[in-house]
mmCIF file of C-alpha atoms in Angstrom:
data_model
loop_
_atom_site.group_PDB
_atom_site.id
_atom_site.type_symbol
_atom_site.label_atom_id
_atom_site.label_comp_id
_atom_site.label_asym_id
_atom_site.label_seq_id
_atom_site.Cartn_x
_atom_site.Cartn_y
_atom_site.Cartn_z
ATOM 1 C CA MET R 258 0.000 0.000 0.000
ATOM 2 C CA ALA R 259 1.546 3.261 -1.158
ATOM 3 C CA GLU R 260 4.891 1.488 -1.195
ATOM 4 C CA TYR R 261 5.859 3.694 -4.071
ATOM 5 C CA ILE R 262 5.783 6.851 -1.918
ATOM 6 C CA GLU R 263 8.320 5.890 0.690
ATOM 7 C CA SER R 264 8.031 8.902 2.965
ATOM 8 C CA LEU R 265 4.236 8.598 3.001
ATOM 9 C CA GLN R 266 4.540 4.928 3.826
ATOM 10 C CA ARG R 267 6.986 5.684 6.609
ATOM 11 C CA LEU R 268 4.679 8.295 8.089
ATOM 12 C CA ALA R 269 1.708 5.915 7.918
ATOM 13 C CA GLU R 270 3.776 3.292 9.743
ATOM 14 C CA GLN R 271 4.494 5.794 12.487
ATOM 15 C CA PHE R 272 0.793 6.511 12.918
ATOM 16 C CA GLY R 273 0.128 2.774 12.845
ATOM 17 C CA ARG R 274 2.303 2.333 15.933
ATOM 18 C CA LEU R 275 -0.084 4.416 18.020
ATOM 19 C CA GLN R 276 -2.467 2.544 20.272
ATOM 20 C CA GLY R 277 -5.637 1.396 18.518
ATOM 21 C CA ILE R 278 -4.782 2.734 15.067
ATOM 22 C CA GLY R 279 -5.189 0.288 12.180
ATOM 23 C CA LYS R 280 -3.474 0.358 8.803
ATOM 24 C CA LYS R 281 -6.271 2.143 6.960
ATOM 25 C CA ASN R 282 -6.628 4.863 9.548
ATOM 26 C CA ALA R 283 -2.879 5.310 9.715
ATOM 27 C CA MET R 284 -2.795 5.956 5.968
ATOM 28 C CA LYS R 285 -5.730 8.374 6.263
ATOM 29 C CA MET R 286 -3.834 10.288 8.918
ATOM 30 C CA ALA R 287 -0.666 10.371 6.837
ATOM 31 C CA PHE R 288 -2.669 11.902 3.987
ATOM 32 C CA SER R 289 -4.110 14.418 6.460
ATOM 33 C CA VAL R 290 -0.586 15.537 7.248
ATOM 34 C CA LEU R 291 0.080 16.111 3.545
ATOM 35 C CA ASP R 292 -3.016 18.305 3.409
ATOM 36 C CA MET R 293 -1.615 20.500 6.186
ATOM 37 C CA THR R 294 0.396 23.629 5.552
ATOM 38 C CA ASP R 295 4.146 23.350 6.138
ATOM 39 C CA GLU R 296 3.817 25.401 9.335
ATOM 40 C CA ASP R 297 1.065 23.190 10.721
ATOM 41 C CA ALA R 298 3.068 20.043 10.036
ATOM 42 C CA ALA R 299 6.113 21.576 11.711
ATOM 43 C CA ALA R 300 3.967 22.517 14.727
ATOM 44 C CA PHE R 301 2.689 18.938 14.863
ATOM 45 C CA ALA R 302 6.208 17.495 14.837
ATOM 46 C CA GLN R 303 7.251 20.052 17.439
ATOM 47 C CA ALA R 304 4.334 19.095 19.704
ATOM 48 C CA ILE R 305 5.524 15.481 19.690
ATOM 49 C CA ILE R 306 9.088 16.440 20.576
ATOM 50 C CA GLU R 307 7.963 18.883 23.240
ATOM 51 C CA ALA R 308 5.527 16.522 24.904
ATOM 52 C CA LYS R 309 8.258 13.903 25.190
ATOM 53 C CA GLU R 310 10.802 16.413 26.435
ATOM 54 C CA LYS R 311 8.707 18.278 28.955
ATOM 55 C CA ILE R 312 6.435 15.658 30.437
ATOM 56 C CA HIS R 313 7.831 13.717 33.380
ATOM 57 C CA LEU R 314 6.457 12.262 36.604
ATOM 58 C CA CYS R 315 5.406 14.480 39.489
ATOM 59 C CA PRO R 316 7.814 13.619 42.341
ATOM 60 C CA ILE R 317 4.888 13.455 44.789
ATOM 61 C CA CYS R 318 1.947 11.719 43.105
ATOM 62 C CA GLN R 319 3.811 10.178 40.107
ATOM 63 C CA ASN R 320 1.230 11.660 37.727
ATOM 64 C CA LEU R 321 2.399 13.050 34.393
ATOM 65 C CA THR R 322 3.186 16.740 34.433
ATOM 66 C CA ASP R 323 5.239 19.352 32.620
ATOM 67 C CA ARG R 324 5.875 21.381 35.780
ATOM 68 C CA ASP R 325 8.171 20.676 38.741
ATOM 69 C CA ILE R 326 5.253 19.553 40.867
ATOM 70 C CA CYS R 327 1.908 18.756 39.253
ATOM 71 C CA PRO R 328 -0.863 21.377 39.648
ATOM 72 C CA ILE R 329 -2.968 18.971 41.719
ATOM 73 C CA CYS R 330 -0.268 18.339 44.318
ATOM 74 C CA ASP R 331 0.570 22.037 44.144
ATOM 75 C CA ASP R 332 -3.033 23.168 44.765
ATOM 76 C CA GLU R 333 -3.290 24.275 48.374
ATOM 77 C CA THR R 334 -7.112 24.252 48.273
ATOM 78 C CA ARG R 335 -7.304 20.493 47.768
ATOM 79 C CA ASP R 336 -7.956 18.025 50.559
ATOM 80 C CA ARG R 337 -4.494 16.756 51.455
ATOM 81 C CA LYS R 338 -5.878 14.082 53.750
ATOM 82 C CA THR R 339 -7.324 11.920 50.977
ATOM 83 C CA VAL R 340 -5.383 10.143 48.256
ATOM 84 C CA CYS R 341 -6.980 8.305 45.357
ATOM 85 C CA ILE R 342 -4.783 5.458 44.084
ATOM 86 C CA VAL R 343 -5.162 4.884 40.331
ATOM 87 C CA SER R 344 -3.447 2.640 37.810
ATOM 88 C CA ASP R 345 -2.494 5.352 35.334
ATOM 89 C CA ALA R 346 -2.624 9.005 34.391
ATOM 90 C CA ARG R 347 -5.632 8.552 32.091
ATOM 91 C CA VAL R 348 -7.767 7.702 35.135
ATOM 92 C CA VAL R 349 -6.766 10.965 36.819
ATOM 93 C CA ILE R 350 -8.171 12.834 33.821
ATOM 94 C CA SER R 351 -11.450 10.884 34.065
ATOM 95 C CA MET R 352 -11.696 11.485 37.803
ATOM 96 C CA GLU R 353 -10.996 15.192 37.420
ATOM 97 C CA LYS R 354 -13.828 15.473 34.905
ATOM 98 C CA VAL R 355 -16.263 14.432 37.654
ATOM 99 C CA ARG R 356 -15.354 17.646 39.515
ATOM 100 C CA GLU R 357 -16.443 16.024 42.783
ATOM 101 C CA TYR R 358 -13.189 14.640 44.062
ATOM 102 C CA LYS R 359 -11.069 17.221 45.819
ATOM 103 C CA GLY R 360 -8.305 15.061 47.249
ATOM 104 C CA LEU R 361 -4.915 14.106 45.847
ATOM 105 C CA TYR R 362 -3.890 11.186 43.636
ATOM 106 C CA HIS R 363 -1.256 8.538 43.472
ATOM 107 C CA VAL R 364 -0.516 6.989 40.092
ATOM 108 C CA LEU R 365 0.801 3.410 40.201
ATOM 109 C CA HIS R 366 1.679 3.239 36.491
ATOM 110 C CA GLY R 367 0.223 -0.204 35.970
ATOM 111 C CA VAL R 368 -1.403 -3.057 37.845
ATOM 112 C CA ILE R 369 0.138 -6.231 39.190
ATOM 113 C CA SER R 370 0.225 -8.716 36.340
ATOM 114 C CA PRO R 371 2.719 -11.569 36.661
ATOM 115 C CA MET R 372 1.746 -12.728 33.136
ATOM 116 C CA ASN R 373 3.027 -9.462 31.703
ATOM 117 C CA GLY R 374 5.985 -9.308 34.051
ATOM 118 C CA THR R 375 4.521 -6.457 36.101
ATOM 119 C CA THR R 376 5.516 -7.363 39.634
ATOM 120 C CA PRO R 377 4.679 -5.029 42.574
ATOM 121 C CA ASP R 378 8.188 -3.569 42.597
ATOM 122 C CA LYS R 379 7.615 -2.202 39.064
ATOM 123 C CA LEU R 380 4.708 -0.073 40.308
ATOM 124 C CA LYS R 381 4.988 3.166 42.281
ATOM 125 C CA ILE R 382 3.985 1.409 45.503
ATOM 126 C CA LYS R 383 7.158 2.270 47.387
ATOM 127 C CA GLU R 384 6.492 5.963 46.696
ATOM 128 C CA LEU R 385 2.924 5.530 47.964
ATOM 129 C CA LEU R 386 4.050 3.999 51.225
ATOM 130 C CA GLU R 387 6.576 6.806 51.724
ATOM 131 C CA ARG R 388 3.824 9.380 51.238
ATOM 132 C CA ILE R 389 1.518 7.673 53.690
ATOM 133 C CA ASN R 390 4.360 7.250 56.132
ATOM 134 C CA GLU R 391 4.641 11.036 56.314
ATOM 135 C CA GLY R 392 1.376 10.935 58.285
ATOM 136 C CA GLU R 393 -0.753 13.576 56.590
ATOM 137 C CA ILE R 394 -3.001 11.145 54.680
ATOM 138 C CA GLU R 395 -6.070 9.821 56.499
ATOM 139 C CA GLU R 396 -7.934 7.985 53.731
ATOM 140 C CA ALA R 397 -6.718 6.034 50.713
ATOM 141 C CA ILE R 398 -9.316 5.293 48.025
ATOM 142 C CA VAL R 399 -8.130 2.365 45.921
ATOM 143 C CA ALA R 400 -9.483 3.114 42.444
ATOM 144 C CA THR R 401 -7.947 0.427 40.258
ATOM 145 C CA ASN R 402 -10.141 -1.136 37.548
ATOM 146 C CA PRO R 403 -12.714 -3.735 38.619
ATOM 147 C CA THR R 404 -10.851 -6.419 36.645
ATOM 148 C CA VAL R 405 -8.959 -9.464 37.867
ATOM 149 C CA GLU R 406 -5.636 -7.637 37.791
ATOM 150 C CA GLY R 407 -7.082 -4.412 39.177
ATOM 151 C CA GLU R 408 -8.688 -6.337 42.045
ATOM 152 C CA ALA R 409 -5.487 -8.210 42.810
ATOM 153 C CA THR R 410 -3.598 -4.927 42.917
ATOM 154 C CA ALA R 411 -6.233 -3.393 45.181
ATOM 155 C CA MET R 412 -6.002 -6.363 47.553
ATOM 156 C CA TYR R 413 -2.207 -6.212 47.589
ATOM 157 C CA ILE R 414 -2.195 -2.484 48.374
ATOM 158 C CA SER R 415 -4.931 -2.672 50.980
ATOM 159 C CA ARG R 416 -2.950 -5.322 52.834
ATOM 160 C CA LEU R 417 0.152 -3.121 52.828
ATOM 161 C CA LEU R 418 -1.892 -0.159 54.049
ATOM 162 C CA LYS R 419 -3.245 -2.156 57.009
ATOM 163 C CA ASN R 420 0.103 -1.371 58.675
ATOM 164 C CA PHE R 421 -0.804 2.303 58.787
ATOM 165 C CA ASP R 422 -3.490 3.935 60.866
ATOM 166 C CA ILE R 423 -5.581 5.143 57.887
ATOM 167 C CA LYS R 424 -8.948 4.350 56.319
ATOM 168 C CA VAL R 425 -8.691 2.311 53.122
ATOM 169 C CA THR R 426 -11.710 2.349 50.786
ATOM 170 C CA ARG R 427 -12.569 1.024 47.344
ATOM 171 C CA LEU R 428 -14.819 2.562 44.655
ATOM 172 C CA ALA R 429 -18.384 1.199 44.750
ATOM 173 C CA TYR R 430 -19.264 -1.636 42.366
ATOM 174 C CA GLY R 431 -22.648 -1.673 40.666
ATOM 175 C CA VAL R 432 -24.588 -1.143 37.493
ATOM 176 C CA PRO R 433 -23.389 1.862 35.498
ATOM 177 C CA MET R 434 -25.763 4.817 35.110
ATOM 178 C CA GLY R 435 -27.864 4.753 31.948
ATOM 179 C CA SER R 436 -27.217 1.072 31.371
ATOM 180 C CA ASP R 437 -29.850 -1.569 30.629
ATOM 181 C CA LEU R 438 -30.188 -4.198 33.372
ATOM 182 C CA GLU R 439 -31.215 -6.714 30.720
ATOM 183 C CA TYR R 440 -27.685 -6.632 29.347
ATOM 184 C CA ALA R 441 -25.762 -6.308 32.612
ATOM 185 C CA ASP R 442 -23.419 -9.229 33.269
ATOM 186 C CA GLU R 443 -24.025 -11.515 36.247
ATOM 187 C CA VAL R 444 -20.993 -10.447 38.244
ATOM 188 C CA THR R 445 -21.926 -6.772 37.987
ATOM 189 C CA LEU R 446 -25.541 -7.501 38.946
ATOM 190 C CA TYR R 447 -24.393 -9.622 41.872
ATOM 191 C CA ARG R 448 -22.105 -6.829 43.069
ATOM 192 C CA ALA R 449 -24.899 -4.282 42.635
ATOM 193 C CA LEU R 450 -27.258 -6.433 44.730
ATOM 194 C CA GLU R 451 -24.643 -7.040 47.362
ATOM 195 C CA GLY R 452 -23.908 -3.337 47.636
ATOM 196 C CA ARG R 453 -27.580 -2.232 47.653
ATOM 197 C CA ARG R 454 -28.362 0.819 49.765
ATOM 198 C CA ASP R 455 -31.410 2.132 51.623
ATOM 199 C CA LEU R 456 -33.600 4.475 49.650
ATOM 200 C CA MET T 202 -9.492 17.561 29.677
ATOM 201 C CA ALA T 203 -5.865 17.235 30.710
ATOM 202 C CA GLU T 204 -5.662 21.020 30.661
ATOM 203 C CA TYR T 205 -3.231 20.773 33.500
ATOM 204 C CA ILE T 206 -0.586 19.105 31.326
ATOM 205 C CA GLU T 207 -0.199 21.738 28.663
ATOM 206 C CA SER T 208 2.176 19.923 26.338
ATOM 207 C CA LEU T 209 0.016 16.805 26.429
ATOM 208 C CA GLN T 210 -3.046 18.894 25.667
ATOM 209 C CA ARG T 211 -1.244 20.582 22.769
ATOM 210 C CA LEU T 212 -0.184 17.240 21.337
ATOM 211 C CA ALA T 213 -3.743 15.879 21.640
ATOM 212 C CA GLU T 214 -5.019 18.959 19.804
ATOM 213 C CA GLN T 215 -2.575 18.284 16.992
ATOM 214 C CA PHE T 216 -3.837 14.710 16.668
ATOM 215 C CA GLY T 217 -7.395 16.032 16.815
ATOM 216 C CA ARG T 218 -6.766 18.046 13.664
ATOM 217 C CA LEU T 219 -6.250 14.905 11.626
ATOM 218 C CA GLN T 220 -9.115 13.759 9.476
ATOM 219 C CA GLY T 221 -11.657 11.622 11.334
ATOM 220 C CA ILE T 222 -9.971 11.751 14.752
ATOM 221 C CA GLY T 223 -12.195 12.676 17.681
ATOM 222 C CA LYS T 224 -11.170 14.187 20.998
ATOM 223 C CA LYS T 225 -10.993 10.902 22.892
ATOM 224 C CA ASN T 226 -8.890 9.185 20.279
ATOM 225 C CA ALA T 227 -6.615 12.204 20.003
ATOM 226 C CA MET T 228 -5.911 12.003 23.728
ATOM 227 C CA LYS T 229 -5.313 8.252 23.456
ATOM 228 C CA MET T 230 -2.779 8.889 20.716
ATOM 229 C CA ALA T 231 -1.045 11.618 22.712
ATOM 230 C CA PHE T 232 -0.656 9.153 25.576
ATOM 231 C CA SER T 233 0.715 6.606 23.114
ATOM 232 C CA VAL T 234 3.444 9.062 22.207
ATOM 233 C CA LEU T 235 4.374 9.411 25.875
ATOM 234 C CA ASP T 236 4.709 5.629 26.056
ATOM 235 C CA MET T 237 7.233 5.686 23.190
ATOM 236 C CA THR T 238 10.969 5.849 23.725
ATOM 237 C CA ASP T 239 12.589 9.217 23.028
ATOM 238 C CA GLU T 240 14.111 7.848 19.820
ATOM 239 C CA ASP T 241 10.775 6.562 18.548
ATOM 240 C CA ALA T 242 9.083 9.886 19.234
ATOM 241 C CA ALA T 243 11.893 11.708 17.435
ATOM 242 C CA ALA T 244 11.525 9.343 14.471
ATOM 243 C CA PHE T 245 7.790 10.043 14.438
ATOM 244 C CA ALA T 246 8.322 13.809 14.378
ATOM 245 C CA GLN T 247 10.973 13.377 11.710
ATOM 246 C CA ALA T 248 8.609 11.302 9.544
ATOM 247 C CA ILE T 249 6.084 14.151 9.578
ATOM 248 C CA ILE T 250 8.671 16.714 8.581
ATOM 249 C CA GLU T 251 10.155 14.462 5.893
ATOM 250 C CA ALA T 252 6.829 13.531 4.347
ATOM 251 C CA LYS T 253 5.923 17.205 4.023
ATOM 252 C CA GLU T 254 9.354 18.104 2.655
ATOM 253 C CA LYS T 255 9.844 15.309 0.181
ATOM 254 C CA ILE T 256 6.390 14.637 -1.214
ATOM 255 C CA HIS T 257 5.339 16.764 -4.181
ATOM 256 C CA LEU T 258 3.313 16.229 -7.330
ATOM 257 C CA CYS T 259 4.650 14.160 -10.226
ATOM 258 C CA PRO T 260 5.028 16.632 -13.126
ATOM 259 C CA ILE T 261 3.364 14.136 -15.494
ATOM 260 C CA CYS T 262 0.420 12.499 -13.709
ATOM 261 C CA GLN T 263 0.125 14.936 -10.741
ATOM 262 C CA ASN T 264 0.147 12.022 -8.316
ATOM 263 C CA LEU T 265 1.994 12.387 -5.026
ATOM 264 C CA THR T 266 5.589 11.210 -5.128
ATOM 265 C CA ASP T 267 8.905 11.701 -3.414
ATOM 266 C CA ARG T 268 10.915 11.155 -6.610
ATOM 267 C CA ASP T 269 11.393 13.440 -9.627
ATOM 268 C CA ILE T 270 8.902 11.450 -11.662
ATOM 269 C CA CYS T 271 6.580 8.987 -9.919
ATOM 270 C CA PRO T 272 7.434 5.275 -10.280
ATOM 271 C CA ILE T 273 4.260 4.627 -12.283
ATOM 272 C CA CYS T 274 5.004 7.239 -14.959
ATOM 273 C CA ASP T 275 8.620 6.114 -14.874
ATOM 274 C CA ASP T 276 7.784 2.420 -15.376
ATOM 275 C CA GLU T 277 8.524 1.560 -19.016
ATOM 276 C CA THR T 278 6.582 -1.724 -18.811
ATOM 277 C CA ARG T 279 3.255 0.013 -18.243
ATOM 278 C CA ASP T 280 0.736 0.636 -20.995
ATOM 279 C CA ARG T 281 1.362 4.258 -21.969
ATOM 280 C CA LYS T 282 -1.719 4.389 -24.192
ATOM 281 C CA THR T 283 -4.235 4.259 -21.363
ATOM 282 C CA VAL T 284 -4.742 6.864 -18.667
ATOM 283 C CA CYS T 285 -7.063 6.469 -15.699
ATOM 284 C CA ILE T 286 -8.397 9.808 -14.434
ATOM 285 C CA VAL T 287 -8.979 9.845 -10.672
ATOM 286 C CA SER T 288 -9.990 12.495 -8.166
ATOM 287 C CA ASP T 289 -7.132 12.011 -5.757
ATOM 288 C CA ALA T 290 -4.013 10.068 -4.838
ATOM 289 C CA ARG T 291 -5.857 7.739 -2.439
ATOM 290 C CA VAL T 292 -7.731 6.266 -5.421
ATOM 291 C CA VAL T 293 -4.447 5.469 -7.170
ATOM 292 C CA ILE T 294 -3.469 3.379 -4.162
ATOM 293 C CA SER T 295 -6.800 1.499 -4.316
ATOM 294 C CA MET T 296 -6.494 0.923 -8.058
ATOM 295 C CA GLU T 297 -2.932 -0.331 -7.733
ATOM 296 C CA LYS T 298 -4.038 -2.865 -5.162
ATOM 297 C CA VAL T 299 -6.231 -4.506 -7.824
ATOM 298 C CA ARG T 300 -3.026 -5.366 -9.744
ATOM 299 C CA GLU T 301 -5.058 -5.555 -12.964
ATOM 300 C CA TYR T 302 -4.679 -2.068 -14.306
ATOM 301 C CA LYS T 303 -1.430 -1.570 -16.186
ATOM 302 C CA GLY T 304 -1.945 1.897 -17.650
ATOM 303 C CA LEU T 305 -1.020 5.328 -16.323
ATOM 304 C CA TYR T 306 -2.973 7.711 -14.081
ATOM 305 C CA HIS T 307 -3.934 11.320 -13.955
ATOM 306 C CA VAL T 308 -4.829 12.802 -10.576
ATOM 307 C CA LEU T 309 -7.258 15.741 -10.680
ATOM 308 C CA HIS T 310 -6.884 16.645 -6.981
ATOM 309 C CA GLY T 311 -10.575 17.125 -6.396
ATOM 310 C CA VAL T 312 -13.896 17.122 -8.192
ATOM 311 C CA ILE T 313 -15.893 20.032 -9.539
ATOM 312 C CA SER T 314 -17.935 21.412 -6.654
ATOM 313 C CA PRO T 315 -19.148 25.004 -6.993
ATOM 314 C CA MET T 316 -20.547 24.806 -3.450
ATOM 315 C CA ASN T 317 -17.043 24.284 -2.071
ATOM 316 C CA GLY T 318 -15.471 26.720 -4.506
ATOM 317 C CA THR T 319 -13.805 23.989 -6.564
ATOM 318 C CA THR T 320 -14.166 25.231 -10.121
ATOM 319 C CA PRO T 321 -12.646 23.274 -13.047
ATOM 320 C CA ASP T 322 -9.612 25.601 -13.212
ATOM 321 C CA LYS T 323 -8.644 24.471 -9.672
ATOM 322 C CA LEU T 324 -8.303 20.863 -10.846
ATOM 323 C CA LYS T 325 -5.411 19.434 -12.848
ATOM 324 C CA ILE T 326 -7.501 19.414 -16.045
ATOM 325 C CA LYS T 327 -5.194 21.688 -18.057
ATOM 326 C CA GLU T 328 -2.331 19.271 -17.379
ATOM 327 C CA LEU T 329 -4.535 16.386 -18.515
ATOM 328 C CA LEU T 330 -5.355 18.084 -21.811
ATOM 329 C CA GLU T 331 -1.687 18.826 -22.391
ATOM 330 C CA ARG T 332 -0.828 15.168 -21.866
ATOM 331 C CA ILE T 333 -3.526 13.985 -24.237
ATOM 332 C CA ASN T 334 -2.521 16.638 -26.760
ATOM 333 C CA GLU T 335 0.882 14.962 -27.004
ATOM 334 C CA GLY T 336 -0.892 12.172 -28.887
ATOM 335 C CA GLU T 337 0.362 9.026 -27.174
ATOM 336 C CA ILE T 338 -2.808 8.327 -25.149
ATOM 337 C CA GLU T 339 -5.546 6.304 -26.871
ATOM 338 C CA GLU T 340 -7.990 5.667 -24.042
ATOM 339 C CA ALA T 341 -9.021 7.755 -21.024
ATOM 340 C CA ILE T 342 -10.901 5.927 -18.259
ATOM 341 C CA VAL T 343 -12.778 8.455 -16.155
ATOM 342 C CA ALA T 344 -12.716 6.963 -12.648
ATOM 343 C CA THR T 345 -14.230 9.677 -10.477
ATOM 344 C CA ASN T 346 -16.612 8.617 -7.693
ATOM 345 C CA PRO T 347 -20.202 7.675 -8.647
ATOM 346 C CA THR T 348 -21.513 10.667 -6.680
ATOM 347 C CA VAL T 349 -23.225 13.816 -7.914
ATOM 348 C CA GLU T 350 -19.984 15.770 -7.966
ATOM 349 C CA GLY T 351 -17.954 12.893 -9.362
ATOM 350 C CA GLU T 352 -20.478 12.408 -12.147
ATOM 351 C CA ALA T 353 -20.524 16.108 -12.988
ATOM 352 C CA THR T 354 -16.738 16.100 -13.169
ATOM 353 C CA ALA T 355 -16.793 13.000 -15.400
ATOM 354 C CA MET T 356 -19.296 14.664 -17.744
ATOM 355 C CA TYR T 357 -17.254 17.844 -17.891
ATOM 356 C CA ILE T 358 -14.057 15.995 -18.705
ATOM 357 C CA SER T 359 -15.656 13.676 -21.240
ATOM 358 C CA ARG T 360 -16.983 16.690 -23.115
ATOM 359 C CA LEU T 361 -13.524 18.266 -23.207
ATOM 360 C CA LEU T 362 -12.013 14.985 -24.392
ATOM 361 C CA LYS T 363 -14.494 14.778 -27.296
ATOM 362 C CA ASN T 364 -12.182 17.228 -29.086
ATOM 363 C CA PHE T 365 -9.464 14.596 -29.224
ATOM 364 C CA ASP T 366 -9.449 11.402 -31.237
ATOM 365 C CA ILE T 367 -9.389 9.067 -28.226
ATOM 366 C CA LYS T 368 -11.721 6.586 -26.572
ATOM 367 C CA VAL T 369 -13.288 7.873 -23.357
ATOM 368 C CA THR T 370 -14.702 5.296 -20.930
ATOM 369 C CA ARG T 371 -16.187 5.262 -17.426
ATOM 370 C CA LEU T 372 -15.938 2.595 -14.716
ATOM 371 C CA ALA T 373 -18.920 0.193 -14.696
ATOM 372 C CA TYR T 374 -21.742 0.892 -12.261
ATOM 373 C CA GLY T 375 -23.440 -1.974 -10.480
ATOM 374 C CA VAL T 376 -23.846 -3.896 -7.264
ATOM 375 C CA PRO T 377 -20.616 -4.336 -5.331
ATOM 376 C CA MET T 378 -19.239 -7.867 -4.910
ATOM 377 C CA GLY T 379 -20.257 -9.584 -1.702
ATOM 378 C CA SER T 380 -23.114 -7.169 -1.093
ATOM 379 C CA ASP T 381 -26.690 -8.122 -0.252
ATOM 380 C CA LEU T 382 -29.203 -7.138 -2.944
ATOM 381 C CA GLU T 383 -31.818 -6.727 -0.235
ATOM 382 C CA TYR T 384 -29.941 -3.692 1.038
ATOM 383 C CA ALA T 385 -28.794 -2.256 -2.286
ATOM 384 C CA ASP T 386 -30.163 1.233 -2.949
ATOM 385 C CA GLU T 387 -32.531 1.811 -5.892
ATOM 386 C CA VAL T 388 -30.124 3.852 -7.981
ATOM 387 C CA THR T 389 -27.417 1.203 -7.747
ATOM 388 C CA LEU T 390 -29.865 -1.577 -8.596
ATOM 389 C CA TYR T 391 -31.208 0.445 -11.520
ATOM 390 C CA ARG T 392 -27.676 0.998 -12.814
ATOM 391 C CA ALA T 393 -26.856 -2.678 -12.347
ATOM 392 C CA LEU T 394 -29.948 -3.683 -14.338
ATOM 393 C CA GLU T 395 -29.241 -1.158 -17.045
ATOM 394 C CA GLY T 396 -25.661 -2.371 -17.379
ATOM 395 C CA ARG T 397 -26.523 -6.093 -17.323
ATOM 396 C CA ARG T 398 -24.365 -8.360 -19.459
ATOM 397 C CA ASP T 399 -24.802 -11.710 -21.234
ATOM 398 C CA LEU T 400 -23.817 -14.735 -19.219
#
């Protein structure tokens, strides 16, 4: 496909390496770049370089940031007694969109998955324990995904946190808003029943 | 969304400018870049710059190429008496995948569309006439899309080509292979009936 325009092919391959992008879409995107002005294409390339250069981990919460300390950790108005433990930076963005949570975060950068070689020491668990050891945190909300690996990670962390005098909670399980109970899977329905609340 | 990581946000915006990429996917792609090694990200940026720098129009067929003359025009084994007129370079790629067509191409870079300000003088029609005027071409296959604008463009070109002593043909209309007649639209079915052939 387009083998005869080498630089186009190369660009399409680059797009194809991005998560979730198939061959056809990659080629579409490469053509999009050709439709750009020279300045726009240069700005695009620059944005890639800059993002890689500037973005690093916040030394406190391990979230991605392009400042010394991320704006969340740096925000004095936030509740510094609560920390929400998430598997990766994407979840922080989702949580922030809710605009309800006012505490801090801790990004693990993965979940325990022996199959994929992700052992606990590869996650930012040591950094979490150090933070909690400082004594300011009173509640840790474990917000890993409700999957086998996410659950295992949550269990592992909650056991470690038992050594500290803090409250450890987990996000509620249940049926998602707007969903159709007819199509809900058994495990979710079971969890929703189990966690039922008074009206 | 991710406003607090400016360079990530900027990169996501750049991805969002590509054809057919929504906000969510753009952010996914920006995160993918962060997961790359520094070298890979640099190669990605370089591929964008290079594609824009190197790719230009072939002076003969107006197709995209990164050589002086595109490999198709330059290929002495191809049938130089037939030219297939297409709206853009993507169609050349599709046609080449068929591996049946051995003639040359001519890329118009658009179709006539007064609504979008694309008048005939904005297309590579002058270049087409010049090529045909040279006398080597014996058949022109008009392969614009079977849409209102594609049809109008085909009509316009076929009228211009009447002035030359060459055969002018159009791709066959009909039901696509593997499709279900139950769901075929009336116009397609009508065209398929009209163009029926002896078995």
